[in-house]
Amino acid sequence: MNSFEIFYREFITKGGYKTALEGLLVTIEIAVLGLIIGIVLGTLIALVKIMPKYKRLPRILEKVCDVYVGFFRGTPMVVQLLLGYFVLLPALGISVDGVMVAIIIFGLNSGAYVSEIMRAGIQSVDVGQLEAGRALGLTYWSAMLKVVIPQSVKNILPTLGNEFIVLIKETSVVSFIAVVDVTKAFKAIGDATYEYLVPYIALALVYLVLVLLITWGLRVIERRFKKNERNS
């Protein structure tokens, strides 16, 4: 049998597609939940970094955020996964499965990058918008959350989309902590047949399709934003 016949037998006849589908769902779950956590953390960190530093507490919080961002941007994702799964959580006596660890680490990692994206987005909004909100009686934080941040999201949407694409592709390293994602599923097919050419080509196509779908979705959202701007 040639490579395609071997792959077909393992993927279709022997049910390898079931593991692949389950792995694909795990990949999407980790990336989506990781991005959501990252957006929440990144927004909070961005707000800390741009808030007035008249008092001591904001300055301390900024230093803490700088250390956090520096660590997660300065170390590889796989190292963060290994530290979290094999070192930190056991030391704390916490027992969770690999998928949850991956979601947490991906969220923390994404938060470090999203914080800079959000900071740039917030600062791209005209300062007059914040002042207008304050003039209407809103507090500083209310004006930021209700006026400035919603406008900044429109500006940073393409960059957030790129962050999501990066997370999708970086999930390929979660097999280091025994998580069966789509990469691990296709690798298992290759391990079972000792034929890796077709499984890895199929894996590359899966990632390519995911990225193309995300890119298409972002373009649709951007067009709707522009349409709403014209109608408002």
PDB file of C-alpha atoms in Angstrom:
ATOM      1  CA  MET A   1       0.000   0.000   0.000  1.00  0.00           C
ATOM      2  CA  ASN A   2       1.102   3.548  -0.665  1.00  0.00           C
ATOM      3  CA  SER A   3       1.114   6.336   1.929  1.00  0.00           C
ATOM      4  CA  PHE A   4      -2.380   7.583   1.072  1.00  0.00           C
ATOM      5  CA  GLU A   5      -3.889   4.099   1.359  1.00  0.00           C
ATOM      6  CA  ILE A   6      -2.194   3.539   4.710  1.00  0.00           C
ATOM      7  CA  PHE A   7      -3.466   6.890   5.966  1.00  0.00           C
ATOM      8  CA  TYR A   8      -6.997   6.182   4.716  1.00  0.00           C
ATOM      9  CA  ARG A   9      -7.046   2.817   6.476  1.00  0.00           C
ATOM     10  CA  GLU A  10      -5.865   4.300   9.776  1.00  0.00           C
ATOM     11  CA  PHE A  11      -7.881   7.513   9.573  1.00  0.00           C
ATOM     12  CA  ILE A  12     -11.192   6.203   8.194  1.00  0.00           C
ATOM     13  CA  THR A  13     -11.366   2.434   8.562  1.00  0.00           C
ATOM     14  CA  LYS A  14      -9.832   2.255  12.025  1.00  0.00           C
ATOM     15  CA  GLY A  15     -11.565   5.405  13.278  1.00  0.00           C
ATOM     16  CA  GLY A  16      -8.577   7.706  13.609  1.00  0.00           C
ATOM     17  CA  TYR A  17     -10.787  10.610  12.522  1.00  0.00           C
ATOM     18  CA  LYS A  18     -12.646  10.390  15.840  1.00  0.00           C
ATOM     19  CA  THR A  19      -9.472  11.130  17.794  1.00  0.00           C
ATOM     20  CA  ALA A  20      -8.602  13.856  15.299  1.00  0.00           C
ATOM     21  CA  LEU A  21     -12.001  15.534  15.763  1.00  0.00           C
ATOM     22  CA  GLU A  22     -11.709  15.340  19.536  1.00  0.00           C
ATOM     23  CA  GLY A  23      -8.220  16.798  19.302  1.00  0.00           C
ATOM     24  CA  LEU A  24      -9.485  19.590  17.054  1.00  0.00           C
ATOM     25  CA  LEU A  25     -12.151  20.496  19.613  1.00  0.00           C
ATOM     26  CA  VAL A  26      -9.495  20.567  22.346  1.00  0.00           C
ATOM     27  CA  THR A  27      -7.323  22.837  20.193  1.00  0.00           C
ATOM     28  CA  ILE A  28     -10.196  25.262  19.615  1.00  0.00           C
ATOM     29  CA  GLU A  29     -11.259  25.138  23.277  1.00  0.00           C
ATOM     30  CA  ILE A  30      -7.774  25.999  24.539  1.00  0.00           C
ATOM     31  CA  ALA A  31      -7.332  28.834  22.045  1.00  0.00           C
ATOM     32  CA  VAL A  32     -10.783  30.378  22.528  1.00  0.00           C
ATOM     33  CA  LEU A  33     -10.831  30.222  26.338  1.00  0.00           C
ATOM     34  CA  GLY A  34      -7.189  31.277  26.467  1.00  0.00           C
ATOM     35  CA  LEU A  35      -7.983  34.347  24.359  1.00  0.00           C
ATOM     36  CA  ILE A  36     -10.984  35.247  26.538  1.00  0.00           C
ATOM     37  CA  ILE A  37      -8.827  35.064  29.675  1.00  0.00           C
ATOM     38  CA  GLY A  38      -6.126  37.013  27.866  1.00  0.00           C
ATOM     39  CA  ILE A  39      -8.524  39.791  26.871  1.00  0.00           C
ATOM     40  CA  VAL A  40      -9.798  40.179  30.444  1.00  0.00           C
ATOM     41  CA  LEU A  41      -6.305  40.166  31.962  1.00  0.00           C
ATOM     42  CA  GLY A  42      -4.839  42.284  29.187  1.00  0.00           C
ATOM     43  CA  THR A  43      -7.533  44.926  29.578  1.00  0.00           C
ATOM     44  CA  LEU A  44      -6.986  45.129  33.342  1.00  0.00           C
ATOM     45  CA  ILE A  45      -3.208  45.402  32.903  1.00  0.00           C
ATOM     46  CA  ALA A  46      -3.612  48.063  30.206  1.00  0.00           C
ATOM     47  CA  LEU A  47      -5.856  50.094  32.484  1.00  0.00           C
ATOM     48  CA  VAL A  48      -3.305  49.848  35.289  1.00  0.00           C
ATOM     49  CA  LYS A  49      -0.534  51.043  32.974  1.00  0.00           C
ATOM     50  CA  ILE A  50      -2.380  54.093  31.692  1.00  0.00           C
ATOM     51  CA  MET A  51      -4.085  55.148  34.924  1.00  0.00           C
ATOM     52  CA  PRO A  52      -2.743  58.256  36.707  1.00  0.00           C
ATOM     53  CA  LYS A  53       0.204  57.488  39.003  1.00  0.00           C
ATOM     54  CA  TYR A  54      -0.405  60.145  41.647  1.00  0.00           C
ATOM     55  CA  LYS A  55      -0.567  57.597  44.451  1.00  0.00           C
ATOM     56  CA  ARG A  56       1.745  54.800  45.532  1.00  0.00           C
ATOM     57  CA  LEU A  57      -0.606  51.857  44.856  1.00  0.00           C
ATOM     58  CA  PRO A  58      -0.890  52.465  41.085  1.00  0.00           C
ATOM     59  CA  ARG A  59       2.911  52.615  40.822  1.00  0.00           C
ATOM     60  CA  ILE A  60       3.266  49.314  42.700  1.00  0.00           C
ATOM     61  CA  LEU A  61       0.605  47.680  40.523  1.00  0.00           C
ATOM     62  CA  GLU A  62       2.406  48.888  37.412  1.00  0.00           C
ATOM     63  CA  LYS A  63       5.669  47.283  38.572  1.00  0.00           C
ATOM     64  CA  VAL A  64       3.853  43.995  39.253  1.00  0.00           C
ATOM     65  CA  CYS A  65       2.293  44.120  35.784  1.00  0.00           C
ATOM     66  CA  ASP A  66       5.694  44.832  34.218  1.00  0.00           C
ATOM     67  CA  VAL A  67       7.158  41.720  35.877  1.00  0.00           C
ATOM     68  CA  TYR A  68       4.185  39.612  34.758  1.00  0.00           C
ATOM     69  CA  VAL A  69       4.343  40.840  31.151  1.00  0.00           C
ATOM     70  CA  GLY A  70       8.129  40.504  31.063  1.00  0.00           C
ATOM     71  CA  PHE A  71       8.025  36.881  32.208  1.00  0.00           C
ATOM     72  CA  PHE A  72       5.307  35.667  29.850  1.00  0.00           C
ATOM     73  CA  ARG A  73       6.666  37.553  26.855  1.00  0.00           C
ATOM     74  CA  GLY A  74      10.259  36.556  27.588  1.00  0.00           C
ATOM     75  CA  THR A  75       9.867  32.783  28.018  1.00  0.00           C
ATOM     76  CA  PRO A  76       8.658  30.149  25.517  1.00  0.00           C
ATOM     77  CA  MET A  77       5.108  28.866  25.794  1.00  0.00           C
ATOM     78  CA  VAL A  78       6.299  25.275  26.199  1.00  0.00           C
ATOM     79  CA  VAL A  79       8.472  26.263  29.175  1.00  0.00           C
ATOM     80  CA  GLN A  80       5.477  27.969  30.783  1.00  0.00           C
ATOM     81  CA  LEU A  81       3.381  24.832  30.277  1.00  0.00           C
ATOM     82  CA  LEU A  82       6.054  22.605  31.796  1.00  0.00           C
ATOM     83  CA  LEU A  83       6.545  24.905  34.783  1.00  0.00           C
ATOM     84  CA  GLY A  84       2.812  25.124  35.403  1.00  0.00           C
ATOM     85  CA  TYR A  85       2.013  21.431  34.981  1.00  0.00           C
ATOM     86  CA  PHE A  86       5.043  19.754  36.526  1.00  0.00           C
ATOM     87  CA  VAL A  87       6.312  22.345  39.033  1.00  0.00           C
ATOM     88  CA  LEU A  88       3.935  25.069  40.162  1.00  0.00           C
ATOM     89  CA  LEU A  89       0.634  23.202  40.481  1.00  0.00           C
ATOM     90  CA  PRO A  90       2.147  20.132  42.229  1.00  0.00           C
ATOM     91  CA  ALA A  91       3.978  22.481  44.621  1.00  0.00           C
ATOM     92  CA  LEU A  92       0.651  24.143  45.444  1.00  0.00           C
ATOM     93  CA  GLY A  93      -1.068  20.776  45.841  1.00  0.00           C
ATOM     94  CA  ILE A  94      -3.491  21.526  43.006  1.00  0.00           C
ATOM     95  CA  SER A  95      -4.597  18.660  40.788  1.00  0.00           C
ATOM     96  CA  VAL A  96      -6.182  19.571  37.439  1.00  0.00           C
ATOM     97  CA  ASP A  97      -6.074  17.937  34.038  1.00  0.00           C
ATOM     98  CA  GLY A  98      -3.747  18.996  31.271  1.00  0.00           C
ATOM     99  CA  VAL A  99      -6.434  20.788  29.259  1.00  0.00           C
ATOM    100  CA  MET A 100      -7.260  23.099  32.163  1.00  0.00           C
ATOM    101  CA  VAL A 101      -3.568  23.793  32.738  1.00  0.00           C
ATOM    102  CA  ALA A 102      -3.164  24.607  29.049  1.00  0.00           C
ATOM    103  CA  ILE A 103      -6.150  26.988  29.130  1.00  0.00           C
ATOM    104  CA  ILE A 104      -4.768  28.793  32.182  1.00  0.00           C
ATOM    105  CA  ILE A 105      -1.231  29.096  30.795  1.00  0.00           C
ATOM    106  CA  PHE A 106      -2.448  30.166  27.357  1.00  0.00           C
ATOM    107  CA  GLY A 107      -4.679  32.742  29.021  1.00  0.00           C
ATOM    108  CA  LEU A 108      -1.839  34.118  31.129  1.00  0.00           C
ATOM    109  CA  ASN A 109       0.467  34.200  28.129  1.00  0.00           C
ATOM    110  CA  SER A 110      -2.127  35.876  25.949  1.00  0.00           C
ATOM    111  CA  GLY A 111      -2.843  38.431  28.671  1.00  0.00           C
ATOM    112  CA  ALA A 112       0.745  39.637  28.497  1.00  0.00           C
ATOM    113  CA  TYR A 113       0.482  40.318  24.767  1.00  0.00           C
ATOM    114  CA  VAL A 114      -3.098  41.601  24.791  1.00  0.00           C
ATOM    115  CA  SER A 115      -2.165  44.124  27.503  1.00  0.00           C
ATOM    116  CA  GLU A 116       0.130  45.913  25.054  1.00  0.00           C
ATOM    117  CA  ILE A 117      -2.453  45.616  22.286  1.00  0.00           C
ATOM    118  CA  MET A 118      -5.150  47.093  24.536  1.00  0.00           C
ATOM    119  CA  ARG A 119      -2.873  49.851  25.799  1.00  0.00           C
ATOM    120  CA  ALA A 120      -2.098  50.926  22.247  1.00  0.00           C
ATOM    121  CA  GLY A 121      -5.782  50.723  21.336  1.00  0.00           C
ATOM    122  CA  ILE A 122      -6.884  52.812  24.304  1.00  0.00           C
ATOM    123  CA  GLN A 123      -4.239  55.428  23.609  1.00  0.00           C
ATOM    124  CA  SER A 124      -5.358  55.590  19.962  1.00  0.00           C
ATOM    125  CA  VAL A 125      -8.742  56.945  21.078  1.00  0.00           C
ATOM    126  CA  ASP A 126      -8.828  60.735  21.199  1.00  0.00           C
ATOM    127  CA  VAL A 127      -8.374  61.969  24.753  1.00  0.00           C
ATOM    128  CA  GLY A 128     -11.367  64.228  24.201  1.00  0.00           C
ATOM    129  CA  GLN A 129     -13.606  61.159  24.400  1.00  0.00           C
ATOM    130  CA  LEU A 130     -12.498  60.515  27.972  1.00  0.00           C
ATOM    131  CA  GLU A 131     -12.873  64.185  28.850  1.00  0.00           C
ATOM    132  CA  ALA A 132     -16.360  64.238  27.337  1.00  0.00           C
ATOM    133  CA  GLY A 133     -17.352  61.256  29.459  1.00  0.00           C
ATOM    134  CA  ARG A 134     -16.024  62.946  32.573  1.00  0.00           C
ATOM    135  CA  ALA A 135     -17.884  66.135  31.669  1.00  0.00           C
ATOM    136  CA  LEU A 136     -21.118  64.130  31.554  1.00  0.00           C
ATOM    137  CA  GLY A 137     -20.571  63.076  35.157  1.00  0.00           C
ATOM    138  CA  LEU A 138     -18.917  59.685  34.658  1.00  0.00           C
ATOM    139  CA  THR A 139     -16.070  58.640  36.903  1.00  0.00           C
ATOM    140  CA  TYR A 140     -12.658  57.969  35.359  1.00  0.00           C
ATOM    141  CA  TRP A 141     -13.196  54.196  35.349  1.00  0.00           C
ATOM    142  CA  SER A 142     -16.779  54.441  34.092  1.00  0.00           C
ATOM    143  CA  ALA A 143     -15.667  56.680  31.236  1.00  0.00           C
ATOM    144  CA  MET A 144     -12.904  54.245  30.347  1.00  0.00           C
ATOM    145  CA  LEU A 145     -15.187  51.194  30.396  1.00  0.00           C
ATOM    146  CA  LYS A 146     -18.220  52.785  28.717  1.00  0.00           C
ATOM    147  CA  VAL A 147     -16.664  55.259  26.305  1.00  0.00           C
ATOM    148  CA  VAL A 148     -12.984  54.635  25.562  1.00  0.00           C
ATOM    149  CA  ILE A 149     -12.599  50.844  25.601  1.00  0.00           C
ATOM    150  CA  PRO A 150     -15.565  50.130  23.254  1.00  0.00           C
ATOM    151  CA  GLN A 151     -14.001  52.498  20.703  1.00  0.00           C
ATOM    152  CA  SER A 152     -10.550  50.992  21.140  1.00  0.00           C
ATOM    153  CA  VAL A 153     -11.829  47.471  20.422  1.00  0.00           C
ATOM    154  CA  LYS A 154     -12.649  48.512  16.859  1.00  0.00           C
ATOM    155  CA  ASN A 155      -9.079  49.733  16.377  1.00  0.00           C
ATOM    156  CA  ILE A 156      -7.401  46.615  17.752  1.00  0.00           C
ATOM    157  CA  LEU A 157      -9.695  43.973  16.267  1.00  0.00           C
ATOM    158  CA  PRO A 158      -7.251  42.912  13.504  1.00  0.00           C
ATOM    159  CA  THR A 159      -4.430  42.594  16.045  1.00  0.00           C
ATOM    160  CA  LEU A 160      -6.626  40.572  18.392  1.00  0.00           C
ATOM    161  CA  GLY A 161      -7.429  38.334  15.443  1.00  0.00           C
ATOM    162  CA  ASN A 162      -3.714  37.783  14.867  1.00  0.00           C
ATOM    163  CA  GLU A 163      -3.330  36.903  18.550  1.00  0.00           C
ATOM    164  CA  PHE A 164      -6.077  34.295  18.189  1.00  0.00           C
ATOM    165  CA  ILE A 165      -4.327  32.820  15.154  1.00  0.00           C
ATOM    166  CA  VAL A 166      -1.066  32.647  17.105  1.00  0.00           C
ATOM    167  CA  LEU A 167      -2.827  30.839  19.968  1.00  0.00           C
ATOM    168  CA  ILE A 168      -4.392  28.332  17.560  1.00  0.00           C
ATOM    169  CA  LYS A 169      -0.988  27.459  16.128  1.00  0.00           C
ATOM    170  CA  GLU A 170       0.795  27.418  19.489  1.00  0.00           C
ATOM    171  CA  THR A 171      -1.594  24.791  20.848  1.00  0.00           C
ATOM    172  CA  SER A 172       0.602  22.321  18.975  1.00  0.00           C
ATOM    173  CA  VAL A 173       2.928  22.259  22.020  1.00  0.00           C
ATOM    174  CA  VAL A 174       0.309  21.118  24.565  1.00  0.00           C
ATOM    175  CA  SER A 175       1.250  17.478  23.933  1.00  0.00           C
ATOM    176  CA  PHE A 176       4.237  18.171  26.223  1.00  0.00           C
ATOM    177  CA  ILE A 177       1.787  17.968  29.137  1.00  0.00           C
ATOM    178  CA  ALA A 178      -0.070  14.910  27.822  1.00  0.00           C
ATOM    179  CA  VAL A 179      -2.936  16.789  26.156  1.00  0.00           C
ATOM    180  CA  VAL A 180      -4.326  15.150  23.031  1.00  0.00           C
ATOM    181  CA  ASP A 181      -4.844  18.053  20.653  1.00  0.00           C
ATOM    182  CA  VAL A 182      -5.146  17.887  16.867  1.00  0.00           C
ATOM    183  CA  THR A 183      -1.350  17.743  16.444  1.00  0.00           C
ATOM    184  CA  LYS A 184      -1.053  14.840  18.884  1.00  0.00           C
ATOM    185  CA  ALA A 185      -3.932  13.046  17.143  1.00  0.00           C
ATOM    186  CA  PHE A 186      -2.305  13.142  13.709  1.00  0.00           C
ATOM    187  CA  LYS A 187       1.082  12.265  15.172  1.00  0.00           C
ATOM    188  CA  ALA A 188      -0.530   9.181  16.721  1.00  0.00           C
ATOM    189  CA  ILE A 189      -1.680   8.098  13.269  1.00  0.00           C
ATOM    190  CA  GLY A 190       1.874   8.455  11.995  1.00  0.00           C
ATOM    191  CA  ASP A 191       3.236   6.539  14.982  1.00  0.00           C
ATOM    192  CA  ALA A 192       0.804   3.692  14.341  1.00  0.00           C
ATOM    193  CA  THR A 193       1.698   3.345  10.659  1.00  0.00           C
ATOM    194  CA  TYR A 194       5.291   4.632  10.583  1.00  0.00           C
ATOM    195  CA  GLU A 195       4.131   6.799   7.683  1.00  0.00           C
ATOM    196  CA  TYR A 196       4.261  10.498   8.589  1.00  0.00           C
ATOM    197  CA  LEU A 197       4.077  12.243   5.216  1.00  0.00           C
ATOM    198  CA  VAL A 198       0.314  12.188   4.668  1.00  0.00           C
ATOM    199  CA  PRO A 199      -0.710  12.663   8.342  1.00  0.00           C
ATOM    200  CA  TYR A 200       1.476  15.741   8.668  1.00  0.00           C
ATOM    201  CA  ILE A 201       0.271  17.174   5.349  1.00  0.00           C
ATOM    202  CA  ALA A 202      -3.303  16.652   6.559  1.00  0.00           C
ATOM    203  CA  LEU A 203      -2.402  18.325   9.875  1.00  0.00           C
ATOM    204  CA  ALA A 204      -0.972  21.342   8.059  1.00  0.00           C
ATOM    205  CA  LEU A 205      -4.168  21.620   6.014  1.00  0.00           C
ATOM    206  CA  VAL A 206      -6.284  21.524   9.190  1.00  0.00           C
ATOM    207  CA  TYR A 207      -4.354  24.447  10.675  1.00  0.00           C
ATOM    208  CA  LEU A 208      -4.505  26.303   7.365  1.00  0.00           C
ATOM    209  CA  VAL A 209      -8.285  25.919   7.172  1.00  0.00           C
ATOM    210  CA  LEU A 210      -8.661  27.128  10.771  1.00  0.00           C
ATOM    211  CA  VAL A 211      -6.577  30.224  10.077  1.00  0.00           C
ATOM    212  CA  LEU A 212      -8.491  30.976   6.868  1.00  0.00           C
ATOM    213  CA  LEU A 213     -11.819  30.663   8.703  1.00  0.00           C
ATOM    214  CA  ILE A 214     -10.639  33.001  11.468  1.00  0.00           C
ATOM    215  CA  THR A 215      -9.382  35.502   8.881  1.00  0.00           C
ATOM    216  CA  TRP A 216     -12.706  35.376   7.033  1.00  0.00           C
ATOM    217  CA  GLY A 217     -14.640  35.860  10.277  1.00  0.00           C
ATOM    218  CA  LEU A 218     -12.549  38.896  11.203  1.00  0.00           C
ATOM    219  CA  ARG A 219     -13.165  40.481   7.808  1.00  0.00           C
ATOM    220  CA  VAL A 220     -16.916  39.997   8.249  1.00  0.00           C
ATOM    221  CA  ILE A 221     -16.802  41.645  11.687  1.00  0.00           C
ATOM    222  CA  GLU A 222     -14.696  44.545  10.389  1.00  0.00           C
ATOM    223  CA  ARG A 223     -17.146  45.146   7.534  1.00  0.00           C
ATOM    224  CA  ARG A 224     -20.018  45.258  10.014  1.00  0.00           C
ATOM    225  CA  PHE A 225     -18.140  47.771  12.169  1.00  0.00           C
ATOM    226  CA  LYS A 226     -17.571  49.981   9.122  1.00  0.00           C
ATOM    227  CA  LYS A 227     -21.205  49.622   8.047  1.00  0.00           C
ATOM    228  CA  ASN A 228     -22.406  50.636  11.521  1.00  0.00           C
ATOM    229  CA  GLU A 229     -20.091  53.676  11.416  1.00  0.00           C
ATOM    230  CA  ARG A 230     -21.568  54.796   8.098  1.00  0.00           C
ATOM    231  CA  ASN A 231     -25.123  54.330   9.384  1.00  0.00           C
ATOM    232  CA  SER A 232     -24.506  56.164  12.661  1.00  0.00           C
TER     233      SER A 232
END
